[in-house]
Tab-separated table of C-alpha atoms in Angstrom:
chain	number	residue	atom	x	y	z
A	250	MET	CA	-131.154	170.536	-25.878
A	251	ASN	CA	-132.727	174.471	-25.082
A	252	LEU	CA	-131.927	176.948	-26.999
A	253	THR	CA	-131.330	180.761	-26.040
A	254	ASN	CA	-134.361	181.749	-24.416
A	255	ARG	CA	-134.736	185.092	-25.450
A	256	LEU	CA	-132.742	186.752	-28.217
A	257	LEU	CA	-133.327	190.619	-28.778
A	258	LEU	CA	-132.904	191.374	-32.221
A	259	SER	CA	-132.546	195.499	-33.640
A	260	SER	CA	-132.292	196.588	-37.044
A	261	ASN	CA	-130.388	199.078	-38.849
A	262	ASN	CA	-132.577	201.813	-37.329
A	263	HIS	CA	-132.093	200.715	-33.470
A	264	VAL	CA	-136.206	199.113	-33.893
A	265	GLY	CA	-136.247	195.835	-31.847
A	266	ALA	CA	-137.801	192.971	-32.163
A	267	GLN	CA	-138.638	190.003	-29.731
A	268	PHE	CA	-137.877	186.808	-30.787
A	269	GLN	CA	-138.327	183.957	-28.267
A	270	ARG	CA	-136.692	180.635	-28.399
A	271	VAL	CA	-137.527	177.334	-26.846
A	272	SER	CA	-136.377	173.865	-27.446
A	273	TRP	CA	-137.983	172.098	-30.487
A	274	ARG	CA	-139.919	169.725	-28.092
A	275	LYS	CA	-142.016	173.147	-27.201
A	276	PHE	CA	-141.423	174.737	-30.298
A	277	HIS	CA	-145.501	174.957	-30.765
A	278	THR	CA	-145.384	177.479	-28.150
A	279	ALA	CA	-143.528	179.664	-29.376
A	280	THR	CA	-143.627	183.551	-29.892
A	281	VAL	CA	-142.181	184.327	-33.221
A	282	ALA	CA	-141.794	188.252	-34.421
A	283	LEU	CA	-141.572	188.401	-37.925
A	284	SER	CA	-139.859	191.915	-38.261
A	285	PRO	CA	-140.921	195.016	-36.527
A	286	ARG	CA	-142.942	196.053	-39.001
A	287	ASP	CA	-145.324	193.182	-39.135
A	288	GLY	CA	-144.952	192.433	-35.308
A	289	PRO	CA	-145.338	189.057	-33.270
A	290	VAL	CA	-147.419	186.286	-34.583
A	291	PRO	CA	-148.574	184.384	-31.824
A	292	MET	CA	-149.146	180.648	-31.626
A	293	THR	CA	-151.801	179.260	-29.624
A	294	SER	CA	-151.244	177.624	-27.106
A	295	ARG	CA	-152.668	174.338	-26.717
A	296	LYS	CA	-155.284	173.143	-24.321
A	297	GLU	CA	-155.754	169.587	-23.353
A	298	GLY	CA	-157.840	167.707	-25.550
A	299	GLU	CA	-157.446	170.603	-28.469
A	300	LEU	CA	-155.756	170.187	-31.595
A	301	ASP	CA	-154.349	172.974	-33.552
A	302	GLY	CA	-155.073	173.278	-37.617
A	303	ALA	CA	-151.391	172.116	-38.512
A	304	THR	CA	-151.725	168.959	-36.298
A	305	ILE	CA	-155.305	168.350	-38.183
A	306	LEU	CA	-153.562	168.871	-41.170
A	307	ALA	CA	-150.505	166.306	-40.448
A	308	LYS	CA	-153.261	163.860	-39.033
A	309	SER	CA	-155.630	164.060	-42.133
A	310	LEU	CA	-152.676	163.693	-44.194
A	311	LYS	CA	-151.944	160.517	-42.337
A	312	SER	CA	-154.907	159.292	-42.295
A	313	GLN	CA	-155.323	159.261	-45.850
A	314	GLY	CA	-151.946	156.933	-46.451
A	315	VAL	CA	-149.632	159.762	-47.083
A	316	GLU	CA	-146.126	158.884	-46.563
A	317	TYR	CA	-144.029	162.026	-48.088
A	318	VAL	CA	-143.596	165.457	-48.008
A	319	PHE	CA	-141.481	167.604	-49.933
A	320	GLY	CA	-140.759	171.543	-49.839
A	321	VAL	CA	-139.146	174.442	-48.414
A	322	MET	CA	-140.220	175.730	-45.035
A	323	GLY	CA	-141.092	178.770	-43.983
A	324	ILE	CA	-143.910	181.023	-42.989
A	325	PRO	CA	-146.598	179.883	-42.209
A	326	VAL	CA	-145.712	175.701	-42.377
A	327	VAL	CA	-142.720	175.580	-40.296
A	328	GLU	CA	-144.570	173.708	-37.421
A	329	ALA	CA	-146.456	171.720	-39.663
A	330	SER	CA	-143.850	170.519	-41.140
A	331	ILE	CA	-142.892	169.636	-37.213
A	332	ILE	CA	-145.756	168.097	-37.007
A	333	LEU	CA	-145.958	166.087	-39.995
A	334	GLN	CA	-142.639	164.370	-39.037
A	335	ARG	CA	-144.400	163.351	-35.338
A	336	VAL	CA	-147.263	161.622	-36.638
A	337	GLY	CA	-144.870	159.863	-39.052
A	338	ILE	CA	-144.689	161.637	-42.302
A	339	LYS	CA	-141.064	161.522	-44.089
A	340	TYR	CA	-140.673	165.275	-44.695
A	341	ILE	CA	-137.357	165.692	-47.398
A	342	GLY	CA	-136.749	168.992	-47.753
A	343	THR	CA	-135.226	171.028	-51.042
A	344	ARG	CA	-133.153	173.723	-52.362
A	345	ASN	CA	-136.260	175.137	-53.925
A	346	GLU	CA	-139.622	174.503	-54.818
A	347	GLN	CA	-140.104	173.111	-57.832
A	348	ALA	CA	-137.493	170.392	-56.913
A	349	ALA	CA	-139.917	170.016	-54.186
A	350	CYS	CA	-142.836	169.508	-56.700
A	351	TYR	CA	-141.214	167.306	-59.449
A	352	ALA	CA	-140.153	165.181	-56.697
A	353	ALA	CA	-143.560	164.703	-55.469
A	354	GLN	CA	-144.982	164.148	-58.401
A	355	ALA	CA	-142.082	161.682	-59.887
A	356	HIS	CA	-143.321	159.587	-56.547
A	357	GLY	CA	-146.496	159.574	-56.928
A	358	TYR	CA	-145.913	158.090	-60.742
A	359	LEU	CA	-143.698	155.365	-59.290
A	360	THR	CA	-146.191	153.977	-56.182
A	361	GLY	CA	-150.064	155.214	-57.422
A	362	THR	CA	-150.185	156.919	-54.645
A	363	PRO	CA	-149.637	161.053	-53.871
A	364	ALA	CA	-146.955	162.547	-52.274
A	365	VAL	CA	-147.076	166.317	-51.159
A	366	CYS	CA	-144.872	169.654	-52.253
A	367	MET	CA	-145.813	172.112	-49.363
A	368	THR	CA	-144.466	175.307	-49.835
A	369	VAL	CA	-144.623	178.641	-48.438
A	370	SER	CA	-146.908	181.855	-49.082
A	371	GLY	CA	-146.607	183.665	-52.356
A	372	PRO	CA	-143.585	183.155	-54.109
A	373	GLY	CA	-142.828	179.654	-52.757
A	374	MET	CA	-146.071	178.386	-54.082
A	375	LEU	CA	-145.821	180.095	-57.548
A	376	HIS	CA	-142.282	178.285	-57.629
A	377	ALA	CA	-144.666	175.321	-57.189
A	378	MET	CA	-146.769	175.950	-60.346
A	379	GLY	CA	-144.408	174.476	-62.851
A	380	GLY	CA	-144.136	171.132	-61.412
A	381	LEU	CA	-148.041	171.768	-60.212
A	382	ALA	CA	-149.050	172.358	-64.219
A	383	ASN	CA	-146.684	169.426	-65.593
A	384	ALA	CA	-148.670	166.316	-62.865
A	385	GLN	CA	-151.282	167.747	-64.244
A	386	VAL	CA	-150.667	167.127	-68.113
A	387	ASN	CA	-149.077	164.105	-67.168
A	388	CYS	CA	-151.165	162.319	-65.084
A	389	TRP	CA	-149.594	162.336	-62.021
A	390	PRO	CA	-150.888	162.055	-58.162
A	391	LEU	CA	-149.908	165.181	-56.383
A	392	ILE	CA	-151.017	167.505	-54.028
A	393	LEU	CA	-149.405	170.339	-53.514
A	394	ILE	CA	-150.615	172.384	-50.157
A	395	GLY	CA	-149.238	176.029	-49.520
A	396	GLY	CA	-149.621	178.341	-46.987
A	397	SER	CA	-150.631	181.629	-47.214
A	398	THR	CA	-151.994	185.022	-45.714
A	399	GLU	CA	-153.703	185.121	-42.617
A	400	ARG	CA	-157.429	185.592	-43.668
A	401	PRO	CA	-157.931	188.824	-41.856
A	402	GLN	CA	-155.017	190.802	-43.242
A	403	GLU	CA	-156.342	189.489	-46.952
A	404	GLN	CA	-156.624	192.548	-49.411
A	405	LEU	CA	-153.964	194.879	-47.170
A	406	GLY	CA	-150.888	194.222	-49.075
A	407	ALA	CA	-150.271	191.261	-46.604
A	408	PHE	CA	-147.081	189.466	-46.391
A	409	GLN	CA	-147.060	187.403	-49.896
A	410	GLU	CA	-150.116	188.003	-50.699
A	411	THR	CA	-151.143	186.157	-54.179
A	412	LEU	CA	-154.502	184.608	-55.464
A	413	GLN	CA	-153.030	181.353	-54.426
A	414	VAL	CA	-156.262	179.071	-55.206
A	415	GLU	CA	-156.734	181.116	-57.893
A	416	ALA	CA	-153.697	180.547	-59.748
A	417	ALA	CA	-153.619	177.150	-58.969
A	418	ARG	CA	-157.187	176.388	-60.722
A	419	LEU	CA	-155.971	176.235	-64.409
A	420	PHE	CA	-153.357	173.789	-63.437
A	421	THR	CA	-155.095	171.059	-60.920
A	422	LYS	CA	-158.447	168.829	-60.681
A	423	PHE	CA	-159.486	170.513	-57.410
A	424	SER	CA	-158.103	173.776	-55.542
A	425	ALA	CA	-159.608	174.559	-52.816
A	426	ARG	CA	-159.124	176.483	-49.371
A	427	PRO	CA	-160.841	174.614	-46.249
A	428	PRO	CA	-163.457	176.894	-44.686
A	429	THR	CA	-163.489	175.921	-40.881
A	430	LEU	CA	-160.757	173.497	-38.899
A	431	GLN	CA	-163.671	170.606	-39.317
A	432	ARG	CA	-163.869	170.864	-42.845
A	433	ILE	CA	-159.607	169.947	-43.283
A	434	PRO	CA	-159.913	166.626	-43.220
A	435	ALA	CA	-162.852	165.708	-45.801
A	436	TYR	CA	-161.122	168.392	-48.109
A	437	VAL	CA	-157.579	166.017	-47.818
A	438	ALA	CA	-159.437	163.209	-48.597
A	439	LYS	CA	-160.921	164.911	-51.242
A	440	ALA	CA	-157.342	166.309	-52.878
A	441	VAL	CA	-156.356	162.798	-52.505
A	442	ARG	CA	-159.438	161.490	-54.051
A	443	PHE	CA	-159.552	163.533	-57.434
A	444	SER	CA	-155.429	163.523	-57.660
A	445	SER	CA	-155.612	159.482	-57.685
A	446	TYR	CA	-159.196	158.263	-58.916
A	447	GLY	CA	-160.396	158.198	-62.617
A	448	ARG	CA	-157.135	160.158	-64.818
A	449	PRO	CA	-154.538	161.227	-62.131
A	450	GLY	CA	-153.316	164.476	-62.011
A	451	ALA	CA	-152.274	167.627	-59.638
A	452	THR	CA	-154.427	169.385	-56.941
A	453	TYR	CA	-154.211	171.994	-54.981
A	454	LEU	CA	-154.897	172.930	-50.674
A	455	ASP	CA	-154.420	176.805	-49.610
A	456	PHE	CA	-154.092	176.883	-45.640
A	457	PRO	CA	-153.970	180.899	-44.511
A	458	GLY	CA	-151.443	181.311	-41.567
A	459	ASP	CA	-154.240	182.093	-38.951
A	460	LEU	CA	-156.482	178.774	-39.780
A	461	LEU	CA	-152.833	176.827	-38.987
A	462	ASN	CA	-152.517	178.065	-35.763
A	463	GLU	CA	-156.292	177.955	-34.517
A	464	THR	CA	-157.476	175.246	-32.680
A	465	ILE	CA	-160.862	173.467	-31.624
A	466	GLN	CA	-161.623	170.600	-29.405
A	467	GLU	CA	-160.542	167.054	-30.732
A	468	THR	CA	-164.046	165.771	-30.322
A	469	GLN	CA	-165.536	167.844	-32.769
A	470	ILE	CA	-162.912	166.775	-36.205
A	471	GLU	CA	-163.910	163.662	-37.615
A	472	PHE	CA	-161.460	161.965	-39.842
A	473	PRO	CA	-162.780	159.788	-42.739
A	474	PRO	CA	-161.808	156.663	-43.439
A	475	LYS	CA	-159.061	156.051	-45.335
A	476	LEU	CA	-160.176	156.082	-49.025
A	477	PRO	CA	-160.002	153.066	-50.883
A	478	PRO	CA	-157.503	152.286	-53.978
A	479	PRO	CA	-159.120	153.764	-57.241
A	480	PRO	CA	-161.804	151.742	-58.959
A	481	GLN	CA	-160.405	149.887	-62.359
A	482	CYS	CA	-162.316	151.316	-65.084
A	483	LEU	CA	-163.927	148.510	-67.407
A	484	ALA	CA	-165.440	148.895	-70.288
A	485	PRO	CA	-168.593	147.461	-71.655
A	486	GLU	CA	-168.235	144.186	-73.203
A	487	ALA	CA	-169.971	145.107	-76.850
A	488	GLU	CA	-167.089	147.795	-77.176
A	489	ILE	CA	-164.423	144.741	-75.826
A	490	ASN	CA	-166.521	142.734	-78.570
A	491	ARG	CA	-166.527	145.373	-81.261
A	492	ALA	CA	-162.641	146.033	-81.011
A	493	LEU	CA	-161.902	142.190	-80.903
A	494	GLU	CA	-163.650	142.161	-84.627
A	495	LEU	CA	-161.822	145.375	-85.839
A	496	LEU	CA	-158.303	143.571	-85.050
A	497	ARG	CA	-159.482	140.294	-86.356
A	498	THR	CA	-159.812	142.185	-89.474
A	499	ALA	CA	-156.992	144.159	-89.632
A	500	GLU	CA	-154.325	144.206	-92.658
A	501	ARG	CA	-151.615	146.001	-90.690
A	502	PRO	CA	-152.594	145.967	-86.847
A	503	LEU	CA	-150.182	147.879	-84.572
A	504	VAL	CA	-150.596	147.836	-80.826
A	505	VAL	CA	-149.188	151.187	-78.764
A	506	VAL	CA	-147.763	151.080	-74.926
A	507	GLY	CA	-147.955	154.234	-73.271
A	508	LYS	CA	-146.890	155.765	-70.334
A	509	GLY	CA	-150.725	154.842	-68.647
A	510	ALA	CA	-150.277	151.120	-69.127
A	511	ALA	CA	-146.984	151.367	-66.819
A	512	TYR	CA	-148.568	153.410	-64.068
A	513	GLY	CA	-151.358	150.673	-64.256
A	514	ARG	CA	-148.622	148.509	-63.802
A	515	ALA	CA	-150.094	146.196	-66.478
A	516	GLU	CA	-146.811	144.298	-67.746
A	517	LYS	CA	-147.832	140.882	-67.632
A	518	HIS	CA	-151.012	142.171	-69.050
A	519	ILE	CA	-149.482	143.717	-72.247
A	520	GLN	CA	-147.192	140.663	-72.527
A	521	ASP	CA	-149.523	137.981	-72.221
A	522	PHE	CA	-151.561	140.205	-74.967
A	523	ILE	CA	-148.184	140.251	-77.348
A	524	ARG	CA	-147.524	136.883	-76.815
A	525	SER	CA	-150.842	135.081	-77.237
A	526	SER	CA	-151.679	137.530	-80.460
A	527	ASP	CA	-148.144	137.830	-81.998
A	528	LEU	CA	-149.078	141.728	-83.015
A	529	PRO	CA	-145.962	143.825	-83.795
A	530	PHE	CA	-145.860	146.912	-80.528
A	531	LEU	CA	-144.128	150.184	-80.319
A	532	PRO	CA	-143.523	151.797	-76.951
A	533	SER	CA	-143.973	155.398	-75.997
A	534	ALA	CA	-140.717	157.389	-74.618
A	535	MET	CA	-142.757	156.280	-71.250
A	536	GLY	CA	-143.955	153.039	-72.126
A	537	LYS	CA	-140.333	151.491	-72.598
A	538	GLY	CA	-139.570	148.434	-70.461
A	539	LEU	CA	-143.249	147.419	-70.176
A	540	VAL	CA	-142.480	144.715	-72.833
A	541	PRO	CA	-138.430	144.676	-73.496
A	542	ASP	CA	-137.154	146.560	-76.377
A	543	GLU	CA	-135.064	143.080	-78.069
A	544	HIS	CA	-138.871	141.610	-78.409
A	545	PRO	CA	-139.010	139.856	-81.880
A	546	ASN	CA	-142.382	142.209	-81.949
A	547	CYS	CA	-141.125	145.060	-81.147
A	548	VAL	CA	-141.325	147.333	-84.143
A	549	SER	CA	-139.226	150.718	-82.527
A	550	PRO	CA	-136.683	150.561	-85.448
A	551	ALA	CA	-139.280	151.448	-88.070
A	552	ARG	CA	-141.447	153.749	-85.953
A	553	SER	CA	-142.127	156.038	-89.388
A	554	LEU	CA	-143.192	153.512	-91.498
A	555	VAL	CA	-145.393	151.426	-88.691
A	556	LEU	CA	-147.376	154.601	-87.738
A	557	GLN	CA	-147.693	155.160	-91.940
A	558	LYS	CA	-149.049	151.749	-92.517
A	559	ALA	CA	-151.345	150.410	-89.705
A	560	ASP	CA	-154.765	150.439	-90.813
A	561	VAL	CA	-155.921	149.842	-86.844
A	562	VAL	CA	-154.115	151.087	-84.030
A	563	VAL	CA	-154.830	149.937	-80.041
A	564	LEU	CA	-154.024	152.458	-77.960
A	565	LEU	CA	-152.971	150.825	-74.540
A	566	GLY	CA	-152.468	153.959	-71.805
A	567	ALA	CA	-151.069	156.098	-74.819
A	568	ARG	CA	-152.897	159.330	-75.995
A	569	LEU	CA	-152.753	160.409	-79.616
A	570	ASN	CA	-151.022	164.046	-78.438
A	571	TRP	CA	-147.567	165.712	-80.290
A	572	MET	CA	-145.886	162.416	-79.455
A	573	LEU	CA	-147.748	160.242	-81.931
A	574	HIS	CA	-148.633	163.328	-84.143
A	575	PHE	CA	-152.299	163.742	-82.709
A	576	GLY	CA	-153.237	160.898	-84.767
A	577	GLN	CA	-153.162	162.651	-88.254
A	578	PRO	CA	-152.160	162.239	-92.122
A	579	PRO	CA	-148.970	162.010	-93.002
A	580	ARG	CA	-147.644	160.676	-89.908
A	581	PHE	CA	-150.958	158.426	-90.091
A	582	ASN	CA	-153.123	156.461	-92.418
A	583	PRO	CA	-155.741	158.276	-93.374
A	584	ASN	CA	-157.898	155.685	-93.205
A	585	VAL	CA	-156.486	154.424	-89.734
A	586	LYS	CA	-158.967	152.941	-87.401
A	587	ILE	CA	-157.877	153.927	-82.988
A	588	ILE	CA	-159.042	150.892	-80.838
A	589	GLN	CA	-158.185	152.816	-77.514
A	590	ALA	CA	-157.879	151.441	-73.879
A	591	SER	CA	-157.890	154.273	-71.448
A	592	CYS	CA	-158.957	155.441	-68.023
A	593	PHE	CA	-160.408	158.896	-69.412
A	594	GLY	CA	-162.270	157.369	-73.007
A	595	VAL	CA	-160.729	160.119	-74.717
A	596	ILE	CA	-158.484	159.866	-77.343
A	597	ASN	CA	-156.205	163.152	-76.180
């Protein structure tokens, strides 16, 4: 249903601003006025065979298998949120960007594929930073997409201007802004790959308003094929044999089951391992459930004692961080030997 074609808004000092409204189906041709001070921000009408930046972004996410976007919409990503839904991506709005970012990373942890948190520029993107850091530290796949100041207005005190790429870099595996429309699909594919390959984590892509509204002939855009699932990490056979020998000679071995094993959906393999080896195991807070707590080999009630007494500890998707006392005495045996199964290859 068509809305009012033209609405005249007046501020307290009687300065008028034009605000043209059309039906949702024609929203991409609307002309929006931010305020009398900012002036109109026209959205470029697309000619036949052309794509704008928002459409290229949406199609790039869709082609890489992204199914969900969480966020709080506003300038300059309103149109992008609509186009995302047109290409079949589900958009879920929240009341705050922090909630959107936590929801997106929870999806990433539960499915192993990244969801997107999309925000407006400035405060909107900064509100998502807590969730961004949380995803990075917890190794959960996440893509944060932030709208940002139009490039010609940078360093001029533009609306909500913030150094967003730089702000995100401390808390991501990859933080960048596509330089051109042609590069958007490659940057999206790279963000998906960094967020889910190796040790998963957070990535950030920055999209200025003028880049989202810019148009180009569709024939000039190349969409990369969908990335294959993350490759499996396999330890060298010599290291596996060395670990097995340590376990054979251990007097008080212990298996610690962590969040990484849950993320890797390794419950069947771990259950088979515990059953065949008859080793005691200790689940971390987020490793619970891979092997039932009522299993006779579960030593959670004696957690402190078994950590202090174990002479060989096998870490399955767990890290020696603060939750495991960094693997240091007096909580651990000073002479303990550590075997770690991890996609990252380091103890912490």
